Coordinates of C-alpha atoms and ligand atoms in Angstrom, one line a residue:
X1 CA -30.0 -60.1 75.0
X2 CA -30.2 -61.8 78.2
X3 CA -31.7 -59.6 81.2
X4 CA -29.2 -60.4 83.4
X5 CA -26.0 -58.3 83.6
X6 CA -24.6 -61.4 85.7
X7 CA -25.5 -64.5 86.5
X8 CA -23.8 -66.5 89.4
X9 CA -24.7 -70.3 89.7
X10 CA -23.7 -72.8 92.5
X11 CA -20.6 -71.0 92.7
X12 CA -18.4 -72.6 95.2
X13 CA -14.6 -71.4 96.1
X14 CA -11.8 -73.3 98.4
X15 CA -8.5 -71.4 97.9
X16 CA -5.5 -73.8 98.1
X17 CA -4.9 -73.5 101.8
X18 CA -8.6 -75.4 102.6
X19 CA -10.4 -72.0 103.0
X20 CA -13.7 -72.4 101.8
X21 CA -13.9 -68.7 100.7
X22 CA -18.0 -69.3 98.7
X23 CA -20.7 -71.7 99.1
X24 CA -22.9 -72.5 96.8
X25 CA -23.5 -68.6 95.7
X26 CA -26.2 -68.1 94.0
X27 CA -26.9 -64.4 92.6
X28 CA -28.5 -62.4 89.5
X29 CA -27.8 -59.1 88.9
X30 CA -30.2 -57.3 86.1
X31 CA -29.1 -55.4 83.6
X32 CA -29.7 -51.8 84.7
X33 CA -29.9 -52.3 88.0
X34 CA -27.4 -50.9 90.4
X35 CA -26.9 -53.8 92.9
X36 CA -25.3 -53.6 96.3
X37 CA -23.0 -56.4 97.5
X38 CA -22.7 -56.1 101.2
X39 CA -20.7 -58.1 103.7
X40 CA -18.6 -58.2 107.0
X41 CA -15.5 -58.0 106.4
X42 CA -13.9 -61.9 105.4
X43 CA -17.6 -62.8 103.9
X44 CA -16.1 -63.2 100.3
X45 CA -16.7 -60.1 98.3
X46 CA -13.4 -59.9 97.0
X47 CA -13.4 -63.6 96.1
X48 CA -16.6 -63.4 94.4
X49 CA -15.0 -59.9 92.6
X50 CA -11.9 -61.7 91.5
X51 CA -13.5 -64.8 90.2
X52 CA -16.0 -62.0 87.9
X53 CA -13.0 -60.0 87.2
X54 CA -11.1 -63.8 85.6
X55 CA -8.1 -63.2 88.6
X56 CA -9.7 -66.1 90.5
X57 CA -10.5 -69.8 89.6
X58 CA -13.5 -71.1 90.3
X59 CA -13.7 -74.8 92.1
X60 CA -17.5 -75.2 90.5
X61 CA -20.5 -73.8 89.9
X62 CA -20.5 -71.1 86.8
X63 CA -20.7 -67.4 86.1
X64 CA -22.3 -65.3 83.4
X65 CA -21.7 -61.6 82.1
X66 CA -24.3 -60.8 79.4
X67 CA -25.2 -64.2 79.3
X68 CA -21.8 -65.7 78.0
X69 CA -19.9 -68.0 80.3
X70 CA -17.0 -66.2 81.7
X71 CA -14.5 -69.1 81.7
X72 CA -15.6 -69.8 77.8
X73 CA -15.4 -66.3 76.5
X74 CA -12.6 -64.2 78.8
X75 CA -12.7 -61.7 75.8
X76 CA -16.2 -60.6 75.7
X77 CA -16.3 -60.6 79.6
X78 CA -13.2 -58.3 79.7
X79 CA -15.1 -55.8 77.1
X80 CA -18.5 -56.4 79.3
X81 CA -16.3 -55.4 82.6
X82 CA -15.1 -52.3 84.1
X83 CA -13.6 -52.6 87.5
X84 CA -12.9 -50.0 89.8
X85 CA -10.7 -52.3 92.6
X86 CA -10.2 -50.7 96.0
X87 CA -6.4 -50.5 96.1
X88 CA -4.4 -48.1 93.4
X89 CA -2.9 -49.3 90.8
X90 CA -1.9 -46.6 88.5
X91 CA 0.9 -45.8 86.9
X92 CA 2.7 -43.1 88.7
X93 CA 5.3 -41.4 86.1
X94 CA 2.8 -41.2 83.2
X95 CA 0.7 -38.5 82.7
X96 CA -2.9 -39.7 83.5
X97 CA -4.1 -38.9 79.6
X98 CA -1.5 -41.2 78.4
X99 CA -2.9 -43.8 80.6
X100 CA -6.1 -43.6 79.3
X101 CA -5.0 -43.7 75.6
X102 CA -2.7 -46.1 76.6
X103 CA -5.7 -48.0 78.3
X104 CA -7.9 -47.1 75.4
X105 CA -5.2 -48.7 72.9
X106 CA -5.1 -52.7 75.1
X107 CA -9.3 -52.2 74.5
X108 CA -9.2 -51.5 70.7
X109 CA -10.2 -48.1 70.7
X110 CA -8.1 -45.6 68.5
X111 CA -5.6 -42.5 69.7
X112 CA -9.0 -40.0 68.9
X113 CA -11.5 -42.3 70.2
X114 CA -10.0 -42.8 73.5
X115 CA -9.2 -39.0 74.0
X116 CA -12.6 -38.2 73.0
X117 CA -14.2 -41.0 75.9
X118 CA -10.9 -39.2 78.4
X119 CA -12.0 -35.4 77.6
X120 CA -16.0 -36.8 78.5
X121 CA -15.3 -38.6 81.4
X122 CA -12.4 -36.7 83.2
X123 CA -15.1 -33.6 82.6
X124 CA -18.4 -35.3 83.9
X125 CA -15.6 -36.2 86.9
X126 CA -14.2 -32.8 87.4
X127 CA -10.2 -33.8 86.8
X128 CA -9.7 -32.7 83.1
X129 CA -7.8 -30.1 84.1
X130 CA -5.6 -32.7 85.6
X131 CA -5.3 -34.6 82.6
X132 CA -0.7 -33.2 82.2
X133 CA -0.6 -34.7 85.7
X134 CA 1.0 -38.1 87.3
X135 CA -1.2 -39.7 89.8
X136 CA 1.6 -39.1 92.0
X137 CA 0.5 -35.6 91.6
X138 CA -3.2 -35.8 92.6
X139 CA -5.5 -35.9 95.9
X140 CA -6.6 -39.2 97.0
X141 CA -9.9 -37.8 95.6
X142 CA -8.4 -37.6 92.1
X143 CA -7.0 -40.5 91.7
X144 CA -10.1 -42.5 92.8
X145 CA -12.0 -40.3 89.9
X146 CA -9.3 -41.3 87.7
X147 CA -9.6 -45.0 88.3
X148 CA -13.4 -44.6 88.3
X149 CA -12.8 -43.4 84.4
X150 CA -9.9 -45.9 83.5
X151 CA -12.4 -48.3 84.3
X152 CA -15.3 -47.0 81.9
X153 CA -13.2 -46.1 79.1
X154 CA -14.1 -48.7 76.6
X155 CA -17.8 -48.4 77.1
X156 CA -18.3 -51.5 79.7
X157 CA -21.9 -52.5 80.1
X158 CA -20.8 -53.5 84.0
X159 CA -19.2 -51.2 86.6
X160 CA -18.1 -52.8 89.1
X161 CA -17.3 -50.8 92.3
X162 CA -15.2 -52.2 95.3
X163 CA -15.7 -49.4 98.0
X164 CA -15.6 -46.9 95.6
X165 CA -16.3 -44.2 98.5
X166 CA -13.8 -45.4 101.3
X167 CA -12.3 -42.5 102.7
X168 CA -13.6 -39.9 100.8
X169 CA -15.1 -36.9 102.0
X170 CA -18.6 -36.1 102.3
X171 CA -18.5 -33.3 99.4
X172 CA -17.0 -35.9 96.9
X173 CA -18.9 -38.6 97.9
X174 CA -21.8 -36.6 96.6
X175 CA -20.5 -36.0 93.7
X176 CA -19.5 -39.4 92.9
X177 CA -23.0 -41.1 93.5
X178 CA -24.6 -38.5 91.3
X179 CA -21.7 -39.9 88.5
X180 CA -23.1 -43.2 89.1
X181 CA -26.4 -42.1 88.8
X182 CA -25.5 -40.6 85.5
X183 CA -23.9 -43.4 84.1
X184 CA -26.4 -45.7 85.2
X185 CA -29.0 -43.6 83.6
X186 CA -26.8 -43.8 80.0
X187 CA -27.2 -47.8 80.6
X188 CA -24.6 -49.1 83.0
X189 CA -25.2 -51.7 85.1
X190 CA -23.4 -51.2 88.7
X191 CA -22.3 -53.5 91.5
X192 CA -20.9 -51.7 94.5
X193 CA -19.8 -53.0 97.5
X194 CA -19.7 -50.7 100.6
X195 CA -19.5 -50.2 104.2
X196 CA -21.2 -47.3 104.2
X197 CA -24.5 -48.7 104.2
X198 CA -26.5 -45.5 103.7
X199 CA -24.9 -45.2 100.1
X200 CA -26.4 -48.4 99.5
X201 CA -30.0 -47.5 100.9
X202 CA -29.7 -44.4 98.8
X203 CA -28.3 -45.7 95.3
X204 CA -29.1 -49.1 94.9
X205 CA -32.4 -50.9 93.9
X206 CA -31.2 -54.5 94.8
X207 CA -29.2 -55.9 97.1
X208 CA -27.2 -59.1 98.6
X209 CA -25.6 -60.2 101.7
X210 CA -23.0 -62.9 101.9
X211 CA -21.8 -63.7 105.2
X212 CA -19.5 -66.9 105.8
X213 CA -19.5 -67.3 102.1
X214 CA -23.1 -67.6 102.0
X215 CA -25.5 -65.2 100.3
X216 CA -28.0 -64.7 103.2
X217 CA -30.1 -61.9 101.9
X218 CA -31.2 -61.0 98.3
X219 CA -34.2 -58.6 97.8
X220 CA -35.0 -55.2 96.3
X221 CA -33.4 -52.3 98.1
X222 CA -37.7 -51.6 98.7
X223 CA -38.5 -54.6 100.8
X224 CA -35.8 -53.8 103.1
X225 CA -36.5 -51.0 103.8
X226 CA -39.9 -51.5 105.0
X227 CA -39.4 -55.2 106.5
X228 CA -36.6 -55.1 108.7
X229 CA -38.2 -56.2 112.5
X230 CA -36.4 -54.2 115.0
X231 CA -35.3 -50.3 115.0
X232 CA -33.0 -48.8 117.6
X233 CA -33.8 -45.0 118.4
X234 CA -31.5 -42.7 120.4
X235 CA -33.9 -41.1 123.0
X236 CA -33.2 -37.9 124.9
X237 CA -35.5 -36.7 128.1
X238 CA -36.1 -33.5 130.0
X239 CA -35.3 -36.0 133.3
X240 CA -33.5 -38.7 135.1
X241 CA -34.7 -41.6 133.2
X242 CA -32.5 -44.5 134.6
X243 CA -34.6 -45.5 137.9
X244 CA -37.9 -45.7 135.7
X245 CA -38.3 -49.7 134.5
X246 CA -39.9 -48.9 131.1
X247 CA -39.3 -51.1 127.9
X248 CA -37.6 -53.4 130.4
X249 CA -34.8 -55.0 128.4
X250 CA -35.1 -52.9 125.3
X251 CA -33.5 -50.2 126.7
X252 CA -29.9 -49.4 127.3
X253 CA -29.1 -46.3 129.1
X254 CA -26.2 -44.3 127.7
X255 CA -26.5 -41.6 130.5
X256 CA -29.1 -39.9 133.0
X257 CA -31.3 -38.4 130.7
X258 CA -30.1 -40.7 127.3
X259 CA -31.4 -44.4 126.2
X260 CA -30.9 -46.3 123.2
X261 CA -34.5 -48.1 122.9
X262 CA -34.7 -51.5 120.5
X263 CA -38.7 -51.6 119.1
X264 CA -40.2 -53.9 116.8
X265 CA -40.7 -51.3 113.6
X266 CA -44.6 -51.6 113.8
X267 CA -43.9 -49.1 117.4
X268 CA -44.8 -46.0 116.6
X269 CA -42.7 -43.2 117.9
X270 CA -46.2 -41.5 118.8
X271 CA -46.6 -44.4 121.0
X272 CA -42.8 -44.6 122.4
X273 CA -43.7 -41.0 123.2
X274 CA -46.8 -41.5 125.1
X275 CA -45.1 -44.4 126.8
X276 CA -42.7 -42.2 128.2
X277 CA -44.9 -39.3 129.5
X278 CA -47.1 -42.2 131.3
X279 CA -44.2 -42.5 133.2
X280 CA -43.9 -39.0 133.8
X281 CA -40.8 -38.5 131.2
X282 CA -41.1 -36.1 128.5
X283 CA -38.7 -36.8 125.4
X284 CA -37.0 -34.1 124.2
X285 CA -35.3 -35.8 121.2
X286 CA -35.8 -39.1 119.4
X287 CA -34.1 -39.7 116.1
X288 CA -33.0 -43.1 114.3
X289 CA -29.7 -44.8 115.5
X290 CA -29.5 -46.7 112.2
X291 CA -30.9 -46.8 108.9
X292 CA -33.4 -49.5 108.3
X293 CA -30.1 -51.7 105.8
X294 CA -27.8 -51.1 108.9
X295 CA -30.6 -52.6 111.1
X296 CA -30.8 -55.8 109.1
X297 CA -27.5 -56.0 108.3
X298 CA -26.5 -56.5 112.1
X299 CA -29.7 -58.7 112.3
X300 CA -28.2 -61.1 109.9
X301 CA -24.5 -60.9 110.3
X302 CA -24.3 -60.4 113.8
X303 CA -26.3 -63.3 115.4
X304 CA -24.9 -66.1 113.8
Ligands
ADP1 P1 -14.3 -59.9 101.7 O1 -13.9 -59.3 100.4 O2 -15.8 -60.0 101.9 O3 -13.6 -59.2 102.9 P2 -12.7 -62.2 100.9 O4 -13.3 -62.7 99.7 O5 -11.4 -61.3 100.8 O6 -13.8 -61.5 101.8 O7 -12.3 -63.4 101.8 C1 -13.2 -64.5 102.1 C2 -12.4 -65.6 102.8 O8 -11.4 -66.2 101.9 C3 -11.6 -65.1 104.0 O9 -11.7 -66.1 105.0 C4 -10.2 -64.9 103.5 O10 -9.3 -65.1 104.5 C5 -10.1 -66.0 102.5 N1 -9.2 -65.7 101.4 C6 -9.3 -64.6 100.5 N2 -8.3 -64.6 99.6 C7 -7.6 -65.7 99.9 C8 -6.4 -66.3 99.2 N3 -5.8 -65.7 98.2 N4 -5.9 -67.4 99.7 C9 -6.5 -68.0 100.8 N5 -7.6 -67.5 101.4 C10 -8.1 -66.4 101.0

């Protein structure tokens, strides 16, 4: 088997209305890995979701799952695929079981088998006790659990997570990267995309970027992290630090005795430190603004 979980070639989209939406993606996602897909908003994450997921033709280029071509084999890449999307669409007067069985049934899998995969997932996801209830009857919590196991209940070898975490609390948040830990431990492949870009820092080995419909960044998670050029710190002194001209234009003063200092990352804080006491400041607090992703994510959707 192929080591790519998906393979996107010199994909280009133009929806019907002239909207270029994609140019000439190019992105490969290995199997096993669990790969973020970051963008502003508008970049074409969905687009590039719904042409995976068979909802959206493609003007050209070409897309693999498992190395099969998804135009050429739609029923392989639906078996391949599990999608989590980011809006609900659940049935609301059916008891969630039966929606799994039901689910279960359109995939192949029998009445036992599919209650068998529902009992292990809604238990690794904490709703089995749940399973007599309507989604109408659940938290927003549950019912993003329960799509999160509609979407792996015929064994797909590709999740596929569109902000799985968006407006969840911290608790379950938590809770749900450790699933996806899990699972991608047991062999699935993930693709997340996020705004919260400290879930991707913290789950995901690689990553892309697509901005305009052009995939500006693609690296390991690792080479971000210690690459990115600039780092902002929040800076807190014992004194009036607003008539002192240090760090010149790197500096914007939030109040009195507060900056918000831009560095190139090979600064030291030792030495931001001793910069400030030679000016007869001493810093009472310094911590990280933003996460080294969030850093170079502004850096390369922000300046353009
Ligand atoms: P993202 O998911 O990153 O927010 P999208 O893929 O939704 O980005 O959108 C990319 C671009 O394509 C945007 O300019 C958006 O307005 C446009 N677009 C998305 N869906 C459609 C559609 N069905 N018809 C026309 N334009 C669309």
């Amino acid at each position: 088997m192929t080591k790519y979980a998906l393979e996107i070639n010199q994909l280009n989209k133009t929806y019907k209305n002239g909207v270029t939406a994609l140019k000439n993606i190019n992105l490969n996602v290995e199997d096993g890995d669990i790969f973020a897909f970051l963008g502003p908003n508008g970049a074409g994450k969905s687009t590039v979701i719904g042409i995976i997921t068979t909802l959206v033709n493609i003007t050209s280029g070409s897309v693999q799952v498992y190395g099969k071509d998804i135009a050429k084999y739609p029923e392989f890449t639906k078996h391949m695929i599990g999608v989590v999307p980011q809006e609900y669409n659940l049935d609301q007067f059916i008891p969630i079981i039966e929606t799994m069985i039901n689910i279960g049934g359109y995939f192949g899998l029998s009445k036992k088998q599919a209650l068998k995969k529902t009992q292990e997932l809604f238990e690794d996801l904490g709703i089995w006790h749940k399973r007599k209830s309507t989604p109408r009857e659940l938290s927003g919590g549950m019912k993003r659990r329960l799509m999160i196991a509609r979407a792996l209940i015929h064994n797909p070898k590709l999740l596929i997570l569109d902000e799985p975490t968006a407006g969840v609390d911290t608790e379950l948040r938590l809770t749900m990267w450790d699933f996806f830990k899990k699972i991608n431990h047991d062999g699935v492949t993930i693709i997340l995309t996020t705004h919260y870009l400290e879930e991707a820092e913290r789950l995901c080995k690689n990553l892309a970027i697509i901005h305009h419909g052009e995939v500006v960044k693609s690296s390991p998670m690792s080479d971000v992290i210690s690459s990115t050029r600039k780092h902002t710190y929040i800076i807190r002194a014992d004194s009036n630090i607003t008539d002192k001209n240090i760090f010149k234009d790197n500096i914007h003063i939030v109040d009195d005795k507060t900056c918000e200092l831009t560095v190139d990352n090979k600064i030291s804080i030792t030495e931001i430190i001793n910069h400030f006491n030679d000016n007869n400041i001493k810093v009472i607090d310094i911590l990280s603004k933003r996460n080294k992703l969030e850093e170079l994510f502004i850096e390369l959707t922000q300046t353009k």
